[in-house]
GROMACS .gro file of C-alpha atoms in nm:
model
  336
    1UNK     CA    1   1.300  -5.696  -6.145
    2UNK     CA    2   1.663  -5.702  -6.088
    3UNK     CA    3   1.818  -5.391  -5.924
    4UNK     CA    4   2.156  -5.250  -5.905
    5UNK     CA    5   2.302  -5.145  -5.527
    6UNK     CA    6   2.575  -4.958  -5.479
    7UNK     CA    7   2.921  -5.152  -5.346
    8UNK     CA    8   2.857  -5.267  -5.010
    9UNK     CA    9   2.467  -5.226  -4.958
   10UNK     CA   10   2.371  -5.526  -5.170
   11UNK     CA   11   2.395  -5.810  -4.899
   12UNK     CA   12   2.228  -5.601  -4.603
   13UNK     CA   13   1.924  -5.522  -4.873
   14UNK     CA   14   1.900  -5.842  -5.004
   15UNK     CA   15   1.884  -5.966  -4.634
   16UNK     CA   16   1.611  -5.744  -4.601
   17UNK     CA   17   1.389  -5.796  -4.853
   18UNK     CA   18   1.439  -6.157  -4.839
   19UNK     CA   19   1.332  -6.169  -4.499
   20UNK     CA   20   1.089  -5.958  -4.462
   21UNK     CA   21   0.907  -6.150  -4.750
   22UNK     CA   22   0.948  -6.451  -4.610
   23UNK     CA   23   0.836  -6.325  -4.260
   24UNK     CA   24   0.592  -6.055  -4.296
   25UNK     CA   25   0.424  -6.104  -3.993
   26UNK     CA   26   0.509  -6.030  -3.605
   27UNK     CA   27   0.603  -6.357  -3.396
   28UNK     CA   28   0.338  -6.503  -3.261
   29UNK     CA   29   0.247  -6.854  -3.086
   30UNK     CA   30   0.098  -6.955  -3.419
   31UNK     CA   31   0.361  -6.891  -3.596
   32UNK     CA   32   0.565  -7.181  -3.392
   33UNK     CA   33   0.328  -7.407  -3.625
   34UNK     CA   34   0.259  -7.225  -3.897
   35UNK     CA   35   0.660  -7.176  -3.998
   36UNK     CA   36   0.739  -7.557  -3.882
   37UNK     CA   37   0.944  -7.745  -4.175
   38UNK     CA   38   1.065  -8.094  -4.091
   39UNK     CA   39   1.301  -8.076  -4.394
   40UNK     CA   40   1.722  -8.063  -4.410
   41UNK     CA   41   1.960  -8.240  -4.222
   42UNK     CA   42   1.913  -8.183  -3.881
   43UNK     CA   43   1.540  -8.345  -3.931
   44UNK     CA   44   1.737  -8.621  -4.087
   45UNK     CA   45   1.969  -8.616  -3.780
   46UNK     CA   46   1.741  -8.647  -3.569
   47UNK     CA   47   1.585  -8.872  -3.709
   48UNK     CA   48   1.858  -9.149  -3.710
   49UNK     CA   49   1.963  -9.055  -3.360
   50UNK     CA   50   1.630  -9.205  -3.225
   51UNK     CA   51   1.616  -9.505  -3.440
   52UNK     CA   52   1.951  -9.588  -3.313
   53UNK     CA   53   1.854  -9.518  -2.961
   54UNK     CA   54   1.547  -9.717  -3.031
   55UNK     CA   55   1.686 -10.011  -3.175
   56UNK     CA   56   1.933  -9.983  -2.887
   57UNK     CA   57   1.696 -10.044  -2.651
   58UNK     CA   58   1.482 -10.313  -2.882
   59UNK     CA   59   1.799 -10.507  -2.891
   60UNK     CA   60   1.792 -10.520  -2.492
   61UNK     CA   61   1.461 -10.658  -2.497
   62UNK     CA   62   1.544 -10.925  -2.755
   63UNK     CA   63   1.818 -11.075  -2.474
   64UNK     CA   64   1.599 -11.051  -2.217
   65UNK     CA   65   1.740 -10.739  -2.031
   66UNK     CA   66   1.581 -10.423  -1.921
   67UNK     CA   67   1.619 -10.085  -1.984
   68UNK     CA   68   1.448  -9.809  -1.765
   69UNK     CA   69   1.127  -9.658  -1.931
   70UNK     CA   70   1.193  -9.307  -1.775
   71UNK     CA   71   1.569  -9.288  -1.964
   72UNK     CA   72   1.358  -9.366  -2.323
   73UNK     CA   73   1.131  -9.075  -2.230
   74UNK     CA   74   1.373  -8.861  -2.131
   75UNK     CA   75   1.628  -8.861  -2.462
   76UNK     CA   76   1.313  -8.870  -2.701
   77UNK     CA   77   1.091  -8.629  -2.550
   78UNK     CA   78   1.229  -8.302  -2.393
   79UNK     CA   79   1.556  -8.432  -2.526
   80UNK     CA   80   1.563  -8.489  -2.876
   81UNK     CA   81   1.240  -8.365  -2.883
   82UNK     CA   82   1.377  -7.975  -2.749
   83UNK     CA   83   1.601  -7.957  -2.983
   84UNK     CA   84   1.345  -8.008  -3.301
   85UNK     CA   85   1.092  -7.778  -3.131
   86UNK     CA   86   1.315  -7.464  -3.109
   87UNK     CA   87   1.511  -7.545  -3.463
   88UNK     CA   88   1.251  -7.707  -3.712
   89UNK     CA   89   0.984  -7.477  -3.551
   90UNK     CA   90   0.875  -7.127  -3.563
   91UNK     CA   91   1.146  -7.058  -3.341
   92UNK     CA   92   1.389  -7.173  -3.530
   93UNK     CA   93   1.253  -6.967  -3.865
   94UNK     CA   94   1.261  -6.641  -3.658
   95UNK     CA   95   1.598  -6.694  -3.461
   96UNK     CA   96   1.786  -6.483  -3.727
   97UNK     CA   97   1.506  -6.191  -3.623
   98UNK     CA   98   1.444  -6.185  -3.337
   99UNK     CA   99   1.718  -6.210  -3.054
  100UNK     CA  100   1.467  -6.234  -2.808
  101UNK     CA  101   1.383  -6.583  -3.021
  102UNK     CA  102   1.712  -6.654  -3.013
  103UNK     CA  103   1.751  -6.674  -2.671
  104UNK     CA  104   1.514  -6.902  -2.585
  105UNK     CA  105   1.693  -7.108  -2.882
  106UNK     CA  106   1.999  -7.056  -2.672
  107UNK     CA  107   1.888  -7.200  -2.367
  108UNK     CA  108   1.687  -7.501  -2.468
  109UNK     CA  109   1.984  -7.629  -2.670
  110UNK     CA  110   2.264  -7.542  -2.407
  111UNK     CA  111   2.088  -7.634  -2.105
  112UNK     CA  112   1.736  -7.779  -2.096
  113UNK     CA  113   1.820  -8.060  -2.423
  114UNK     CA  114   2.197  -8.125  -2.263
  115UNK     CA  115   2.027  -8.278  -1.964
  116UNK     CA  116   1.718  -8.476  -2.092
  117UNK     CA  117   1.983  -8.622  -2.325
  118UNK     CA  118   2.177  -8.728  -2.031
  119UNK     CA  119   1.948  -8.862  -1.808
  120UNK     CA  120   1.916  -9.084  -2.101
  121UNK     CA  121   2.225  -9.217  -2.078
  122UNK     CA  122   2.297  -9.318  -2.435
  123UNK     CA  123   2.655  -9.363  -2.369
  124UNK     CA  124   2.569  -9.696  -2.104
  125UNK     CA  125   2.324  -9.795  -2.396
  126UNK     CA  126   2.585  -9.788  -2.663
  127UNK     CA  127   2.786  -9.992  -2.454
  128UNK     CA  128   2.571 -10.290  -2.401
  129UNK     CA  129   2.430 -10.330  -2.739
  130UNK     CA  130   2.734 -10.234  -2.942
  131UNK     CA  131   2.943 -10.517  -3.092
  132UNK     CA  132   3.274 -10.614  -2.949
  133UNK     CA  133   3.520 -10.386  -3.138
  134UNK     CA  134   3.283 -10.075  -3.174
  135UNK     CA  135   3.255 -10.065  -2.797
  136UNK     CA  136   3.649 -10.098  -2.777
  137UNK     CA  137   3.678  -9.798  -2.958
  138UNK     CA  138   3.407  -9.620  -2.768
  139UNK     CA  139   3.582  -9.678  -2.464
  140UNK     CA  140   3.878  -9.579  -2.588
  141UNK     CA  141   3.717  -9.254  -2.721
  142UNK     CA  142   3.541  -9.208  -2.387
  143UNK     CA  143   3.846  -9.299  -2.170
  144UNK     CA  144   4.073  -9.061  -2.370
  145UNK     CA  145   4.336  -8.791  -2.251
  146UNK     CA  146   4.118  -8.556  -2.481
  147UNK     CA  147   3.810  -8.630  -2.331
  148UNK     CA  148   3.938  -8.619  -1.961
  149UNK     CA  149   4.098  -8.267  -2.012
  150UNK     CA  150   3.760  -8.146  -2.162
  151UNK     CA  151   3.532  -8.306  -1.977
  152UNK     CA  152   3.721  -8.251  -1.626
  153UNK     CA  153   3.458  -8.031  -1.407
  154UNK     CA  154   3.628  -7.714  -1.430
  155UNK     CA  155   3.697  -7.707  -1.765
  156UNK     CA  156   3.397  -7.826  -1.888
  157UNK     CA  157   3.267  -7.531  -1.664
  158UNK     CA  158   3.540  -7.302  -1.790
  159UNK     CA  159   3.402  -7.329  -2.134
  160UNK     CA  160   3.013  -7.319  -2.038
  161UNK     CA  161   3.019  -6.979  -1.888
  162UNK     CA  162   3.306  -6.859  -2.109
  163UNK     CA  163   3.104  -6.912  -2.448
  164UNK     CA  164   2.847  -6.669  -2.428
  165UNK     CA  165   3.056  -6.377  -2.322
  166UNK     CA  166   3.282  -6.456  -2.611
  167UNK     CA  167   2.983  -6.518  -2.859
  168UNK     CA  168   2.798  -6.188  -2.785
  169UNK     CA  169   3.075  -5.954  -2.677
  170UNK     CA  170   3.288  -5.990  -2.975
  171UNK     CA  171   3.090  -5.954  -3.321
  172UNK     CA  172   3.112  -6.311  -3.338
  173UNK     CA  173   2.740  -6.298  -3.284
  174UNK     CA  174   2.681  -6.128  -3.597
  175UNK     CA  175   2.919  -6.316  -3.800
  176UNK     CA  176   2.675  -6.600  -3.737
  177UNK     CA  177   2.338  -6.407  -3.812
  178UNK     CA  178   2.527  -6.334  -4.198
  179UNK     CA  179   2.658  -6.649  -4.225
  180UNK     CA  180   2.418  -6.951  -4.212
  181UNK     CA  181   2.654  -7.240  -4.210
  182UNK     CA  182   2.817  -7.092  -3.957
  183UNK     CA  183   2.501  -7.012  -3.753
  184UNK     CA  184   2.406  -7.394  -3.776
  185UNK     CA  185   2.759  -7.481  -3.621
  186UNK     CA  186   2.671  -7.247  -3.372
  187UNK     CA  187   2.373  -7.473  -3.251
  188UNK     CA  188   2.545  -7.787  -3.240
  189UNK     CA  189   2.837  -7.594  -3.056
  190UNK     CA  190   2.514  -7.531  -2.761
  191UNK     CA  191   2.418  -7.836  -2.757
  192UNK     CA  192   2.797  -7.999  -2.704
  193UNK     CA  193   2.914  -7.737  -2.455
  194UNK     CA  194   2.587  -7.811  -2.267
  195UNK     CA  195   2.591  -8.220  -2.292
  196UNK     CA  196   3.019  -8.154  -2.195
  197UNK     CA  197   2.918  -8.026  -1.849
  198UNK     CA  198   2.604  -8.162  -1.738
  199UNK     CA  199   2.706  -8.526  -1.862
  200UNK     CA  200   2.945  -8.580  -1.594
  201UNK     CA  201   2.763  -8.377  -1.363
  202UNK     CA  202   2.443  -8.615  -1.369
  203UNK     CA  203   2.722  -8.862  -1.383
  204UNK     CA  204   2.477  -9.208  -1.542
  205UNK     CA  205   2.696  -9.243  -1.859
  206UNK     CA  206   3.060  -9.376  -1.740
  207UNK     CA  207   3.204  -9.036  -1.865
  208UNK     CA  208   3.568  -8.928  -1.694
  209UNK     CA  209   3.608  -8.666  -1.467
  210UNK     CA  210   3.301  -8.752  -1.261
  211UNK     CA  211   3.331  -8.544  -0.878
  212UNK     CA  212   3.143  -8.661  -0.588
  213UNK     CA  213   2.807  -8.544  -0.516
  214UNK     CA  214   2.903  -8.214  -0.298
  215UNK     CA  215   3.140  -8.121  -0.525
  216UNK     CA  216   2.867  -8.136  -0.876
  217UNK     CA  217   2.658  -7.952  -0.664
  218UNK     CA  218   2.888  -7.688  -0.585
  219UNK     CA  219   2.994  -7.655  -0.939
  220UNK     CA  220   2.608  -7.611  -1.064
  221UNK     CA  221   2.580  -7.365  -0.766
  222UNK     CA  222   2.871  -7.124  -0.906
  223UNK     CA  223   2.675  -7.125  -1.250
  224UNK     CA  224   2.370  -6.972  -1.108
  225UNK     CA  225   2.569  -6.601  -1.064
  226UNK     CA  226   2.703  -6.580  -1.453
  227UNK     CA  227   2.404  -6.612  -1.635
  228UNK     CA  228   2.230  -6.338  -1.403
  229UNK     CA  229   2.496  -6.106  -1.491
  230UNK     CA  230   2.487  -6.181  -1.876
  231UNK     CA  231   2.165  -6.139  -1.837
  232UNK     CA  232   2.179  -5.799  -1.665
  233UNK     CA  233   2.423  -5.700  -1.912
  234UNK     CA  234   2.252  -5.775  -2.198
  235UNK     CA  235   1.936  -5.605  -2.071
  236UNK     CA  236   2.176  -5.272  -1.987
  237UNK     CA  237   2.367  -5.262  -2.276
  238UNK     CA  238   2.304  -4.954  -2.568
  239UNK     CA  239   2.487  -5.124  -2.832
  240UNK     CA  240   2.286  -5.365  -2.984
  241UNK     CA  241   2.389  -5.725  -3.024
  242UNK     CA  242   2.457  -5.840  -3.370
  243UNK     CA  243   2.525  -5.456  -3.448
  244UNK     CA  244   2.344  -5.309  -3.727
  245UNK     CA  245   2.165  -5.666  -3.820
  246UNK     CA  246   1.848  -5.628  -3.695
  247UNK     CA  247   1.769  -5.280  -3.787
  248UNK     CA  248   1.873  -5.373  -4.119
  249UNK     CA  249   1.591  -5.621  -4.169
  250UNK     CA  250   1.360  -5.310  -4.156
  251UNK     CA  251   1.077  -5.437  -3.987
  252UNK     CA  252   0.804  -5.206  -3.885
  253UNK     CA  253   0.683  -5.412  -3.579
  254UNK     CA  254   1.010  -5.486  -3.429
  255UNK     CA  255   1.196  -5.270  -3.220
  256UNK     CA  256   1.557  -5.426  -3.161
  257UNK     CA  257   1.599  -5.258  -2.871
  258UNK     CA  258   1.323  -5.354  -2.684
  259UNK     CA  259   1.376  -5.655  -2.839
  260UNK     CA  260   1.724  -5.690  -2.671
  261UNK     CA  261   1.620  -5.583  -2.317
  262UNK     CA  262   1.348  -5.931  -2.312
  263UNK     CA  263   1.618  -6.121  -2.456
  264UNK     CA  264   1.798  -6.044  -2.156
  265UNK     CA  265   1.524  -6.091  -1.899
  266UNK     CA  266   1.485  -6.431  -2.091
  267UNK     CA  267   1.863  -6.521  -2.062
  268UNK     CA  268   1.875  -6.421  -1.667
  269UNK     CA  269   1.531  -6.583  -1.593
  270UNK     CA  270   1.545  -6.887  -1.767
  271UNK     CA  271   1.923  -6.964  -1.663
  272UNK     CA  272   1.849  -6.917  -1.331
  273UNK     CA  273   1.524  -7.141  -1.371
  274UNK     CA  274   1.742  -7.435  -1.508
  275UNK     CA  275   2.016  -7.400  -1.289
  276UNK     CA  276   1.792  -7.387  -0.964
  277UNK     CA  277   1.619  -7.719  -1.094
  278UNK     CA  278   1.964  -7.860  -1.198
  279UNK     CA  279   2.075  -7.814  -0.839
  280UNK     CA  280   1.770  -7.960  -0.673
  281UNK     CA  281   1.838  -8.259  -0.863
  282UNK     CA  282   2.191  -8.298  -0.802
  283UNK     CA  283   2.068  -8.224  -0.450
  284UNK     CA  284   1.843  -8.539  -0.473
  285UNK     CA  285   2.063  -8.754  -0.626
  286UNK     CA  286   2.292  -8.664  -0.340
  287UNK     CA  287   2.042  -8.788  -0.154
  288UNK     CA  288   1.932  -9.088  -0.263
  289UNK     CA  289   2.318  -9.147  -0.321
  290UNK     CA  290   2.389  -9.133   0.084
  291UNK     CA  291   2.074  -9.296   0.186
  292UNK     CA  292   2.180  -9.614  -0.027
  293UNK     CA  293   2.531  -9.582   0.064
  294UNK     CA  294   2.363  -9.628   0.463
  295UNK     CA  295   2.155  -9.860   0.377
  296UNK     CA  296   2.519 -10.084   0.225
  297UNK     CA  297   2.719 -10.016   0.541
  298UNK     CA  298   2.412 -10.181   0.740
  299UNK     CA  299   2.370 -10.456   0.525
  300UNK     CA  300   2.777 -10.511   0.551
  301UNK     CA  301   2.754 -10.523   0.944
  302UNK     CA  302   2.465 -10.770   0.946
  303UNK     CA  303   2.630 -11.003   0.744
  304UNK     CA  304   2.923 -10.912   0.942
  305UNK     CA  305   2.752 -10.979   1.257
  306UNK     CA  306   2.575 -11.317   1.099
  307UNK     CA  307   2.939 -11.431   1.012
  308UNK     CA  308   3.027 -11.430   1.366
  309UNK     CA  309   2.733 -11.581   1.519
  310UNK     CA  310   2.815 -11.846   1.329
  311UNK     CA  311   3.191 -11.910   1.439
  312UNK     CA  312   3.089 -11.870   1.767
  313UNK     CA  313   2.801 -12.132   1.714
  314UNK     CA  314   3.117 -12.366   1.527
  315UNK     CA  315   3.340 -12.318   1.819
  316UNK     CA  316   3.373 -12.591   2.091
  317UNK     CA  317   3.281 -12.454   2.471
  318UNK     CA  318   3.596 -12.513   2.650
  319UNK     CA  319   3.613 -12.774   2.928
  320UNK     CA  320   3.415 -12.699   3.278
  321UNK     CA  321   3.631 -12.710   3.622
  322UNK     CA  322   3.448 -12.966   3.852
  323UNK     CA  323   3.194 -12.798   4.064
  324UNK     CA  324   3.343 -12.787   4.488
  325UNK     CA  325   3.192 -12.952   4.666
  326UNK     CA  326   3.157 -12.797   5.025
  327UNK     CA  327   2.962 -13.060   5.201
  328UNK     CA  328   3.245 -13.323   5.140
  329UNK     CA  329   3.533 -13.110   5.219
  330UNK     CA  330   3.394 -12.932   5.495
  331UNK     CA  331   3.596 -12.902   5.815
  332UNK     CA  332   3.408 -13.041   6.111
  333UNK     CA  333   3.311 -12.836   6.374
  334UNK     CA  334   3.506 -12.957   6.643
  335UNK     CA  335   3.856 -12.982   6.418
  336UNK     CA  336   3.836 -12.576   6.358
   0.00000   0.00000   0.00000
């Protein structure tokens, strides 16, 4: 049955109705596999972004060279693998419902998929399988004024913390909810913000703008403060994000409110999680960085010290004075 609205109320009803048919029920774990559909373009996406990886790494193989188990792992699993769970999933079906959903969205594709994908270090894998001229022009691309200006540290971090001020303090946010196109730009815009700072940061792909070791973790240490006060802010704030959105999808067991307050305690936890962990690791690699740095500078003076031995060893002793012989010059006693 086909009803007339009056001017202006037909979208937010038809919003309504279509969503609460389609998602009658509250949010529940099930519901991350009962609402899964592996369907669309970003399936297909990601999809071909394994293969590629994959075949990447058979072609290594085929020539006899390795390529680290762990990296493989990494991009497939909480990489690749992150960003289908909270978009083909449940979570992705409600993340137009529920901000609280959302949120978690928000994190896993700007910071927990950024650095799986990085610690696979496609980049390096692109460049020793790729053809001649294709890895010319990724080099090029990679070695760009563009991409040193945006992946510099400080921009890079400039635009991290910057984006979700200007997303949810601005109506932006609810642009996206009404627009779907735009709300899928909006996840791919995570996910590159996130892989445009913790690339370098991790610093295994031969990206520009790569800072030494105190320095990434100093930057990753400055992060921690900005998504605790987002968080808080959120979590304070009366005016609901998205404005009237949510309560327009007229759902009896959501309160957006309440709603709005977890997705805060979500935001400040779970960046605070991530960046804590991101630290340690940046810590370690620190590490591990100096101790093999040592371990060079000790290998350099041995052979430094060998190198000498050996000249010496080469080198001719010089000539001996005759020994003096007392007994045959002595004075006799009587002559003193």
């Amino acid at each position: 049955m086909h009803v007339e609205y009056p001017a202006g109320v037909p979208q937010i009803v038809e919003i309504t109705a279509l969503t609460s048919a389609g998602m009658p029920e509250p949010f529940t774990v099930a519901s991350i596999l009962t609402q899964t559909r592996v369907d669309g373009w970003l399936a297909a996406g990601l999809l071909i972004v394994a293969a590629c990886y994959l075949y990447g790494v058979h072609r290594l193989r085929l020539r006899g060279d390795s390529w680290p188990i762990a990296r493989t792992i990494f991009f497939l699993g909480p990489g690749l693998g992150s960003i289908a769970l909270v978009t083909l999933s449940g979570i992705g079906a409600y993340d137009t419902t529920m901000v609280s959903v959302h949120m978690v969205q928000h994190m896993v594709l700007g910071m927990v998929a950024p650095i799986f994908l990085a610690l696979g270090a496609p980049v390096t894998l692109a460049l020793r399988t790729l053809p001649v001229r294709p890895r010319r022009v990724l080099l090029a691309g990679v070695h760009s004024r563009v991409a040193k200006v945006i992946a510099f540290p400080l921009v890079a971090f400039g635009i991290f913390v910057a984006n979700p001020f200007v997303l949810y303090f601005t109506g932006l946010y609810e642009v996206t909810l009404r627009t779907p196109w735009l709300h899928e730009a909006m996840h791919a815009h995570f996910i590159a913000t996130g892989c445009l700072f913790f690339w370098p940061l991790l610093g295994l792909d031969p990206l520009p703008g790569r800072w030494p070791h105190p320095g990434r973790a100093l930057l990753m240490l400055l992060s921690v403060p900005f998504h605790t006060i987002l968080g808080l802010t959120i979590m304070q704030q009366t005016v609901l994000l998205g404005g009237d959105y949510y309560p327009s999808l007229g759902l009896s067991w959501l309160d957006p409110a309440a709603d709005q307050q977890l997705a805060g305690g979500i935001l400040w936890a779970g960046g605070e999680v991530v960046s804590v962990t991101m630290l340690g690791v940046l810590v370690a690699q620190w590490m591990r960085h100096s101790e093999r740095e040592a371990r060079r500078i000790d290998r350099q003076l041995d052979r430094e010290e060998e190198a000498a031995q050996r000249e010496n060893a080469a080198t001719p002793l010089p000539a001996q004075a005759p020994e003096y012989d007392q007994r045959a010059t002595a004075i006799p006693r009587g002559e003193r």
